[in-house]
PDB file of C-alpha atoms in Angstrom:
ATOM      1  CA  MET A   1       0.047  -0.014  -0.035  1.00 73.00           C
ATOM      2  CA  LEU A   2       1.412   3.377  -1.014  1.00 87.00           C
ATOM      3  CA  LEU A   3      -0.494   5.728   1.593  1.00 92.00           C
ATOM      4  CA  ASP A   4      -1.203   4.985   5.430  1.00 90.00           C
ATOM      5  CA  ASP A   5      -4.649   4.756   6.211  1.00 92.00           C
ATOM      6  CA  ALA A   6      -5.346   8.202   7.394  1.00 91.00           C
ATOM      7  CA  VAL A   7      -4.294   9.852   4.096  1.00 95.00           C
ATOM      8  CA  ASP A   8      -5.726   7.078   1.867  1.00 93.00           C
ATOM      9  CA  ARG A   9      -9.296   7.966   4.020  1.00 94.00           C
ATOM     10  CA  VAL A  10      -9.024  11.607   3.287  1.00 91.00           C
ATOM     11  CA  LEU A  11      -8.035  11.160  -0.532  1.00 90.00           C
ATOM     12  CA  ARG A  12     -11.132   8.609  -0.966  1.00 91.00           C
ATOM     13  CA  ASP A  13     -13.282  11.561   0.441  1.00 86.00           C
ATOM     14  CA  LEU A  14     -11.889  14.202  -1.792  1.00 84.00           C
ATOM     15  CA  GLU A  15     -12.186  11.819  -4.904  1.00 84.00           C
ATOM     16  CA  SER A  16     -15.788  11.313  -4.300  1.00 78.00           C
ATOM     17  CA  TYR A  17     -16.436  15.165  -3.635  1.00 77.00           C
ATOM     18  CA  GLY A  18     -14.515  16.310  -6.741  1.00 69.00           C
ATOM     19  CA  ARG A  19     -16.426  14.009  -9.106  1.00 80.00           C
ATOM     20  CA  ASP A  20     -19.867  14.804  -7.536  1.00 74.00           C
ATOM     21  CA  ASN A  21     -18.812  18.770  -7.651  1.00 72.00           C
ATOM     22  CA  ASP A  22     -17.096  18.819 -11.124  1.00 67.00           C
ATOM     23  CA  ALA A  23     -20.171  16.727 -12.524  1.00 79.00           C
ATOM     24  CA  ARG A  24     -22.941  19.530 -11.473  1.00 86.00           C
ATOM     25  CA  GLU A  25     -20.637  22.486 -11.665  1.00 80.00           C
ATOM     26  CA  GLY A  26     -20.697  24.443 -14.810  1.00 79.00           C
ATOM     27  CA  ASP A  27     -18.074  27.239 -14.342  1.00 78.00           C
ATOM     28  CA  ARG A  28     -14.689  25.646 -15.029  1.00 79.00           C
ATOM     29  CA  ALA A  29     -12.949  27.939 -12.126  1.00 74.00           C
ATOM     30  CA  ARG A  30     -15.075  26.262  -9.413  1.00 83.00           C
ATOM     31  CA  LYS A  31     -14.529  22.719 -10.656  1.00 74.00           C
ATOM     32  CA  MET A  32     -11.781  20.666  -8.709  1.00 74.00           C
ATOM     33  CA  LEU A  33     -10.138  18.996 -11.577  1.00 76.00           C
ATOM     34  CA  ASN A  34      -8.501  16.859  -9.464  1.00 84.00           C
ATOM     35  CA  LEU A  35      -5.651  14.368 -10.409  1.00 86.00           C
ATOM     36  CA  GLU A  36      -6.893  10.819 -11.278  1.00 90.00           C
ATOM     37  CA  ARG A  37      -5.925   8.333  -8.859  1.00 92.00           C
ATOM     38  CA  GLU A  38      -3.736   6.320 -11.383  1.00 96.00           C
ATOM     39  CA  THR A  39      -1.809   9.227 -12.036  1.00 96.00           C
ATOM     40  CA  ALA A  40      -1.396  10.503  -8.679  1.00 96.00           C
ATOM     41  CA  GLU A  41      -0.107   7.101  -7.728  1.00 96.00           C
ATOM     42  CA  LEU A  42       2.850   7.382 -10.650  1.00 97.00           C
ATOM     43  CA  LEU A  43       3.479  10.694  -9.788  1.00 97.00           C
ATOM     44  CA  HIS A  44       3.913   9.430  -5.770  1.00 98.00           C
ATOM     45  CA  ILE A  45       5.982   6.673  -7.020  1.00 97.00           C
ATOM     46  CA  LEU A  46       8.193   8.705  -9.411  1.00 98.00           C
ATOM     47  CA  VAL A  47       8.834  11.153  -6.752  1.00 98.00           C
ATOM     48  CA  ARG A  48       9.297   8.631  -3.823  1.00 97.00           C
ATOM     49  CA  SER A  49      11.568   6.020  -5.843  1.00 97.00           C
ATOM     50  CA  GLY A  50      13.894   8.960  -7.199  1.00 96.00           C
ATOM     51  CA  ARG A  51      14.254  10.503  -3.648  1.00 97.00           C
ATOM     52  CA  ARG A  52      13.165  13.799  -4.792  1.00 98.00           C
ATOM     53  CA  ARG A  53      13.674  16.381  -2.180  1.00 97.00           C
ATOM     54  CA  ARG A  54      12.830  19.829  -3.311  1.00 98.00           C
ATOM     55  CA  VAL A  55       9.633  19.446  -5.079  1.00 98.00           C
ATOM     56  CA  LEU A  56       7.387  22.222  -6.405  1.00 98.00           C
ATOM     57  CA  GLU A  57       3.678  21.979  -7.657  1.00 98.00           C
ATOM     58  CA  ILE A  58       1.788  24.705  -9.721  1.00 98.00           C
ATOM     59  CA  GLY A  59      -1.885  24.060  -9.338  1.00 95.00           C
ATOM     60  CA  THR A  60      -2.763  23.087  -5.632  1.00 95.00           C
ATOM     61  CA  SER A  61      -6.548  23.072  -6.149  1.00 92.00           C
ATOM     62  CA  ASN A  62      -7.944  21.400  -2.969  1.00 92.00           C
ATOM     63  CA  GLY A  63      -5.044  19.357  -2.620  1.00 94.00           C
ATOM     64  CA  VAL A  64      -5.531  16.039  -3.900  1.00 96.00           C
ATOM     65  CA  SER A  65      -2.214  15.880  -5.832  1.00 96.00           C
ATOM     66  CA  THR A  66      -0.426  17.863  -2.703  1.00 97.00           C
ATOM     67  CA  LEU A  67      -1.506  14.982  -0.520  1.00 97.00           C
ATOM     68  CA  TRP A  68      -0.077  12.458  -2.729  1.00 97.00           C
ATOM     69  CA  LEU A  69       3.153  14.368  -3.219  1.00 98.00           C
ATOM     70  CA  ALA A  70       3.643  15.174   0.541  1.00 98.00           C
ATOM     71  CA  ALA A  71       3.193  11.689   1.574  1.00 98.00           C
ATOM     72  CA  ALA A  72       5.967  10.667  -1.138  1.00 98.00           C
ATOM     73  CA  LEU A  73       8.167  13.031   0.510  1.00 98.00           C
ATOM     74  CA  GLN A  74       7.313  12.058   4.061  1.00 97.00           C
ATOM     75  CA  ALA A  75       7.992   8.363   3.127  1.00 97.00           C
ATOM     76  CA  ILE A  76      11.634   9.390   2.145  1.00 97.00           C
ATOM     77  CA  GLY A  77      12.204  11.399   5.169  1.00 96.00           C
ATOM     78  CA  ALA A  78      12.495  14.647   3.170  1.00 97.00           C
ATOM     79  CA  THR A  79      13.296  17.638   5.421  1.00 96.00           C
ATOM     80  CA  GLU A  80      12.049  20.348   2.927  1.00 96.00           C
ATOM     81  CA  PRO A  81       8.272  20.849   2.625  1.00 98.00           C
ATOM     82  CA  LEU A  82       6.522  20.496  -1.058  1.00 98.00           C
ATOM     83  CA  THR A  83       5.659  24.005  -2.278  1.00 98.00           C
ATOM     84  CA  SER A  84       2.416  24.206  -3.669  1.00 98.00           C
ATOM     85  CA  ILE A  85       1.028  27.138  -5.733  1.00 98.00           C
ATOM     86  CA  GLU A  86      -2.822  27.878  -6.320  1.00 97.00           C
ATOM     87  CA  ARG A  87      -4.195  31.277  -7.572  1.00 95.00           C
ATOM     88  CA  ASP A  88      -7.651  30.565  -5.844  1.00 94.00           C
ATOM     89  CA  PRO A  89      -7.347  31.466  -2.095  1.00 97.00           C
ATOM     90  CA  GLY A  90     -10.681  29.220  -1.487  1.00 95.00           C
ATOM     91  CA  LYS A  91      -8.968  26.165  -3.100  1.00 93.00           C
ATOM     92  CA  SER A  92      -6.134  26.822  -1.163  1.00 97.00           C
ATOM     93  CA  ALA A  93      -7.856  26.959   2.016  1.00 97.00           C
ATOM     94  CA  GLN A  94      -9.427  23.997   1.254  1.00 95.00           C
ATOM     95  CA  ALA A  95      -5.974  22.572   0.485  1.00 96.00           C
ATOM     96  CA  ALA A  96      -4.975  23.638   4.096  1.00 98.00           C
ATOM     97  CA  THR A  97      -7.678  21.954   5.666  1.00 97.00           C
ATOM     98  CA  ASN A  98      -7.510  18.506   3.817  1.00 96.00           C
ATOM     99  CA  LEU A  99      -3.715  18.608   4.639  1.00 98.00           C
ATOM    100  CA  GLU A 100      -4.483  19.169   8.289  1.00 97.00           C
ATOM    101  CA  ARG A 101      -7.004  16.111   8.368  1.00 96.00           C
ATOM    102  CA  ALA A 102      -4.294  14.025   6.722  1.00 97.00           C
ATOM    103  CA  GLY A 103      -1.760  14.988   9.260  1.00 97.00           C
ATOM    104  CA  LEU A 104       0.492  16.409   6.227  1.00 97.00           C
ATOM    105  CA  ALA A 105       0.372  20.147   6.893  1.00 97.00           C
ATOM    106  CA  SER A 106       3.722  20.472   8.119  1.00 97.00           C
ATOM    107  CA  ARG A 107       4.955  18.832   4.986  1.00 97.00           C
ATOM    108  CA  VAL A 108       3.742  21.725   2.615  1.00 98.00           C
ATOM    109  CA  THR A 109       4.244  25.224   2.171  1.00 98.00           C
ATOM    110  CA  LEU A 110       0.997  26.398   0.420  1.00 98.00           C
ATOM    111  CA  LEU A 111       1.377  29.720  -1.477  1.00 98.00           C
ATOM    112  CA  VAL A 112      -1.506  31.609  -3.106  1.00 98.00           C
ATOM    113  CA  GLY A 113      -1.119  34.294  -6.392  1.00 97.00           C
ATOM    114  CA  ASP A 114      -0.456  34.178 -10.032  1.00 97.00           C
ATOM    115  CA  ALA A 115       1.608  31.145 -10.463  1.00 96.00           C
ATOM    116  CA  THR A 116       3.988  32.864 -13.255  1.00 97.00           C
ATOM    117  CA  GLU A 117       4.534  35.986 -10.601  1.00 97.00           C
ATOM    118  CA  THR A 118       4.829  33.465  -7.619  1.00 98.00           C
ATOM    119  CA  VAL A 119       7.367  31.255  -9.416  1.00 98.00           C
ATOM    120  CA  ALA A 120       9.529  34.253 -10.304  1.00 97.00           C
ATOM    121  CA  GLY A 121       9.750  35.234  -6.853  1.00 97.00           C
ATOM    122  CA  LEU A 122      11.020  31.484  -5.562  1.00 98.00           C
ATOM    123  CA  ASP A 123      14.624  30.689  -4.491  1.00 95.00           C
ATOM    124  CA  GLY A 124      14.821  27.102  -5.178  1.00 93.00           C
ATOM    125  CA  PRO A 125      16.518  24.997  -6.122  1.00 97.00           C
ATOM    126  CA  PHE A 126      13.982  22.274  -6.846  1.00 98.00           C
ATOM    127  CA  ASP A 127      14.925  18.704  -8.111  1.00 98.00           C
ATOM    128  CA  CYS A 128      11.313  17.902  -9.346  1.00 98.00           C
ATOM    129  CA  VAL A 129       8.177  20.252 -10.675  1.00 98.00           C
ATOM    130  CA  PHE A 130       4.650  19.093 -11.099  1.00 98.00           C
ATOM    131  CA  PHE A 131       2.872  21.561 -13.684  1.00 97.00           C
ATOM    132  CA  ASP A 132      -0.746  21.027 -13.270  1.00 94.00           C
ATOM    133  CA  ALA A 133      -2.527  24.500 -13.654  1.00 91.00           C
ATOM    134  CA  ASP A 134      -2.749  27.049 -16.744  1.00 85.00           C
ATOM    135  CA  ARG A 135      -1.135  25.067 -19.477  1.00 87.00           C
ATOM    136  CA  TRP A 136      -0.653  28.196 -21.455  1.00 92.00           C
ATOM    137  CA  SER A 137       1.372  29.997 -19.023  1.00 96.00           C
ATOM    138  CA  ALA A 138       3.731  26.721 -18.342  1.00 97.00           C
ATOM    139  CA  PRO A 139       6.565  27.750 -20.764  1.00 98.00           C
ATOM    140  CA  GLU A 140       7.186  30.721 -19.316  1.00 97.00           C
ATOM    141  CA  GLN A 141       7.141  29.067 -15.706  1.00 98.00           C
ATOM    142  CA  LEU A 142       9.686  26.561 -16.911  1.00 98.00           C
ATOM    143  CA  ARG A 143      11.837  29.636 -18.438  1.00 98.00           C
ATOM    144  CA  LEU A 144      12.017  31.145 -15.069  1.00 98.00           C
ATOM    145  CA  LEU A 145      12.605  28.078 -13.172  1.00 98.00           C
ATOM    146  CA  LEU A 146      15.599  26.949 -15.521  1.00 97.00           C
ATOM    147  CA  PRO A 147      18.239  28.432 -13.278  1.00 97.00           C
ATOM    148  CA  LYS A 148      16.469  27.123 -10.153  1.00 98.00           C
ATOM    149  CA  LEU A 149      16.463  23.467 -10.947  1.00 97.00           C
ATOM    150  CA  GLU A 150      18.793  20.935  -9.857  1.00 96.00           C
ATOM    151  CA  PRO A 151      21.195  19.081 -12.458  1.00 95.00           C
ATOM    152  CA  ASP A 152      19.254  15.818 -11.712  1.00 94.00           C
ATOM    153  CA  CYS A 153      15.926  17.176 -12.314  1.00 96.00           C
ATOM    154  CA  LEU A 154      12.468  15.747 -12.906  1.00 98.00           C
ATOM    155  CA  LEU A 155       9.693  17.638 -14.689  1.00 98.00           C
ATOM    156  CA  LEU A 156       6.158  16.464 -14.601  1.00 98.00           C
ATOM    157  CA  ALA A 157       3.039  17.808 -16.289  1.00 97.00           C
ATOM    158  CA  ASP A 158      -0.506  16.395 -16.460  1.00 96.00           C
ATOM    159  CA  ASN A 159      -2.923  16.528 -19.264  1.00 94.00           C
ATOM    160  CA  ALA A 160      -0.680  15.393 -22.005  1.00 95.00           C
ATOM    161  CA  LEU A 161      -2.988  13.457 -23.864  1.00 96.00           C
ATOM    162  CA  SER A 162      -6.525  15.250 -22.694  1.00 92.00           C
ATOM    163  CA  HIS A 163      -5.319  18.718 -24.043  1.00 92.00           C
ATOM    164  CA  PRO A 164      -2.619  18.434 -26.527  1.00 93.00           C
ATOM    165  CA  GLN A 165      -2.897  21.888 -28.297  1.00 93.00           C
ATOM    166  CA  GLU A 166      -2.730  23.522 -24.854  1.00 93.00           C
ATOM    167  CA  ILE A 167       0.135  21.564 -23.619  1.00 95.00           C
ATOM    168  CA  GLU A 168       2.148  21.955 -26.868  1.00 96.00           C
ATOM    169  CA  GLY A 169       4.025  24.833 -25.997  1.00 97.00           C
ATOM    170  CA  TYR A 170       5.240  23.264 -22.888  1.00 98.00           C
ATOM    171  CA  VAL A 171       6.385  20.132 -24.620  1.00 97.00           C
ATOM    172  CA  ALA A 172       8.241  22.015 -27.113  1.00 97.00           C
ATOM    173  CA  ALA A 173       9.951  24.011 -24.464  1.00 97.00           C
ATOM    174  CA  VAL A 174      11.010  21.002 -22.739  1.00 98.00           C
ATOM    175  CA  ASP A 175      12.111  19.107 -25.987  1.00 96.00           C
ATOM    176  CA  ALA A 176      14.259  22.206 -26.737  1.00 96.00           C
ATOM    177  CA  LEU A 177      16.222  21.901 -23.539  1.00 96.00           C
ATOM    178  CA  PRO A 178      19.810  20.186 -23.687  1.00 93.00           C
ATOM    179  CA  GLY A 179      20.292  17.138 -21.447  1.00 94.00           C
ATOM    180  CA  PHE A 180      16.381  16.262 -21.061  1.00 96.00           C
ATOM    181  CA  GLY A 181      14.637  13.318 -22.283  1.00 96.00           C
ATOM    182  CA  SER A 182      10.831  12.798 -22.087  1.00 97.00           C
ATOM    183  CA  THR A 183       7.844  10.419 -22.608  1.00 97.00           C
ATOM    184  CA  ILE A 184       4.049  10.464 -22.022  1.00 97.00           C
ATOM    185  CA  PHE A 185       2.654   7.970 -19.749  1.00 97.00           C
ATOM    186  CA  PRO A 186      -0.954   6.745 -20.919  1.00 97.00           C
ATOM    187  CA  VAL A 187      -2.449   7.120 -17.495  1.00 96.00           C
ATOM    188  CA  GLY A 188      -5.324   9.454 -16.505  1.00 94.00           C
ATOM    189  CA  LYS A 189      -5.272  12.301 -18.857  1.00 94.00           C
ATOM    190  CA  GLY A 190      -1.310  11.854 -19.814  1.00 96.00           C
ATOM    191  CA  LEU A 191       1.360  12.201 -17.604  1.00 97.00           C
ATOM    192  CA  HIS A 192       4.186  13.946 -19.592  1.00 98.00           C
ATOM    193  CA  VAL A 193       7.426  12.844 -17.955  1.00 98.00           C
ATOM    194  CA  ALA A 194      11.174  14.651 -18.575  1.00 98.00           C
ATOM    195  CA  CYS A 195      14.235  14.393 -16.828  1.00 96.00           C
ATOM    196  CA  ARG A 196      17.776  15.199 -16.915  1.00 87.00           C
ATOM    197  CA  PRO A 197      20.090  12.672 -15.286  1.00 73.00           C
TER     198      PRO A 197
END
């Protein structure tokens, strides 16, 4: 089992809530758009097995992927908290509550604001970045992050198969980076994975 019971219980509740909310909510901004469990499990395994210790998440929502990432960092004994950015204060507040419920609040630093502006102000370094917010601005965020990335870095991005036109700018930006290799895992909505060994 990848997660302890307390974290798994919270996640099961959030998965049910997210499905119900997104089915009845017509306004995209009010949808949770949570990561599918199979994608979240892969994300968790990649971070955990790669022993990533300085992780940045762009797009917290109400904290589903945040919980998976924080649990991976806890499992390997990482001392640095996950940094997670969300532009919607209401969703960030929900994430804070959910992290508290799961006993992982101390493992995450939640930041609220425009992702690109927030990324510009971060110090780094990061050895893993998960892009799961506005796909159009991801290339600019990647550009700003490049000097803040560890040499051994893992880049992850959701929606590679569900929104190929929207993510193509990010994929092209990653493909242009020297030393990086990438692939797409056909799980959930498609997880784009790139690394620089």
